């Protein structure tokens, strides 16, 4: 009987400086400790394939983070409440976050402001 010794390979994500990721601290996770998974921002990508991260809430610096323990937090997920807001119903604004309301207010102000004409040339 033949034994399959072929390794399975998974593609590892490549992140950019400034990306937000969900990071799982492998040491905390595998030892059963709490607080092992949290949001981080990519500070630097290294040629070794590791990353330097900062946890925005705690300010914790994580060096040599492996991409296997990171998942990208796409902007589309952060903006979903704005994109799917039922603005045509009464009370729709009460279901939105303050940030979403501020962004919509800003967009409404910009859209309803008269564009300024350029200064005439002498």
Coordinates of C-alpha atoms in Angstrom, one line a residue:
X1 CA 0.0 0.0 0.0
X2 CA 1.4 3.4 -1.0
X3 CA 1.6 6.2 1.5
X4 CA 1.0 9.7 0.3
X5 CA 3.8 11.8 1.6
X6 CA 2.9 14.9 -0.5
X7 CA 2.6 18.0 1.6
X8 CA -0.4 20.2 1.3
X9 CA 0.6 23.8 0.8
X10 CA -1.6 26.8 1.6
X11 CA -1.1 30.2 0.2
X12 CA 0.0 32.7 2.8
X13 CA -1.6 36.1 2.6
X14 CA 0.6 39.1 2.0
X15 CA -0.3 42.2 4.0
X16 CA 0.7 45.9 3.4
X17 CA 1.7 48.5 5.9
X18 CA -1.4 50.1 7.4
X19 CA -3.6 47.1 6.9
X20 CA -5.8 46.1 9.8
X21 CA -5.8 42.4 10.7
X22 CA -7.2 40.1 13.2
X23 CA -4.2 38.6 15.0
X24 CA -4.2 35.4 17.1
X25 CA -1.3 35.2 19.5
X26 CA -0.3 31.5 19.1
X27 CA 1.3 31.2 22.5
X28 CA -1.7 32.6 24.3
X29 CA -4.0 30.5 22.2
X30 CA -2.3 27.1 22.5
X31 CA -1.8 27.6 26.2
X32 CA -5.5 28.2 26.7
X33 CA -5.2 31.8 27.9
X34 CA -7.8 34.5 27.3
X35 CA -7.3 37.5 25.1
X36 CA -5.5 35.6 22.4
X37 CA -7.3 37.2 19.4
X38 CA -7.4 40.9 18.8
X39 CA -7.3 43.6 16.1
X40 CA -3.9 45.0 15.0
X41 CA -2.5 47.4 12.5
X42 CA 0.5 46.4 10.3
X43 CA 3.4 48.7 11.0
X44 CA 6.0 47.0 8.9
X45 CA 6.4 44.0 6.6
X46 CA 9.8 42.3 6.7
X47 CA 11.6 40.4 3.9
X48 CA 11.6 37.3 6.2
X49 CA 7.8 37.2 5.7
X50 CA 7.0 38.3 9.2
X51 CA 5.3 41.5 10.4
X52 CA 5.5 44.1 13.1
X53 CA 2.0 44.9 14.5
X54 CA 0.5 47.3 16.9
X55 CA -2.7 46.6 18.8
X56 CA -4.6 50.0 18.6
X57 CA -6.6 49.4 21.8
X58 CA -3.7 48.4 24.1
X59 CA -0.7 49.9 22.2
X60 CA 0.9 46.4 22.5
X61 CA 3.7 45.9 19.9
X62 CA 4.0 42.5 18.3
X63 CA 7.2 41.7 16.5
X64 CA 7.9 38.8 14.2
X65 CA 4.2 38.0 13.7
X66 CA 3.6 35.2 11.2
X67 CA 1.0 35.7 8.6
X68 CA -0.5 32.3 9.4
X69 CA -2.0 33.8 12.5
X70 CA -3.4 36.9 10.8
X71 CA -6.5 37.6 8.8
X72 CA -7.2 40.7 6.8
X73 CA -10.0 42.9 8.1
X74 CA -11.3 44.4 4.8
X75 CA -12.6 47.9 4.7
X76 CA -15.8 46.6 3.2
X77 CA -16.6 44.9 6.5
X78 CA -16.0 48.1 8.4
X79 CA -18.2 50.1 6.1
X80 CA -21.0 47.5 5.8
X81 CA -23.4 49.4 8.1
X82 CA -23.2 52.5 5.8
X83 CA -23.5 50.5 2.6
X84 CA -26.6 48.6 3.8
X85 CA -28.3 51.3 5.9
X86 CA -32.0 51.4 5.2
X87 CA -32.1 55.1 4.8
X88 CA -35.6 55.1 3.3
X89 CA -37.3 54.1 6.5
X90 CA -38.3 56.1 9.6
X91 CA -35.8 55.7 12.4
X92 CA -33.2 54.2 10.2
X93 CA -30.5 56.6 11.6
X94 CA -31.0 55.2 15.1
X95 CA -29.6 51.8 14.0
X96 CA -26.4 53.3 12.6
X97 CA -23.2 53.9 14.4
X98 CA -22.1 57.5 15.2
X99 CA -19.2 57.2 12.8
X100 CA -21.6 56.2 10.0
X101 CA -23.9 59.2 10.7
X102 CA -20.9 61.6 10.8
X103 CA -19.7 60.2 7.4
X104 CA -23.1 60.5 5.8
X105 CA -23.6 64.0 7.2
X106 CA -20.2 65.0 5.8
X107 CA -21.1 63.5 2.4
X108 CA -24.4 65.3 2.4
X109 CA -22.7 68.7 3.2
X110 CA -20.2 68.2 0.4
X111 CA -22.8 67.2 -2.1
X112 CA -25.0 70.2 -1.4
X113 CA -22.2 72.8 -1.3
X114 CA -22.0 75.1 -4.4
X115 CA -18.7 74.6 -6.1
X116 CA -16.5 77.7 -6.1
X117 CA -15.5 79.2 -9.4
X118 CA -11.9 79.6 -10.1
X119 CA -10.4 83.1 -9.8
X120 CA -10.5 84.9 -13.1
X121 CA -7.1 85.5 -14.7
X122 CA -6.0 89.1 -14.9

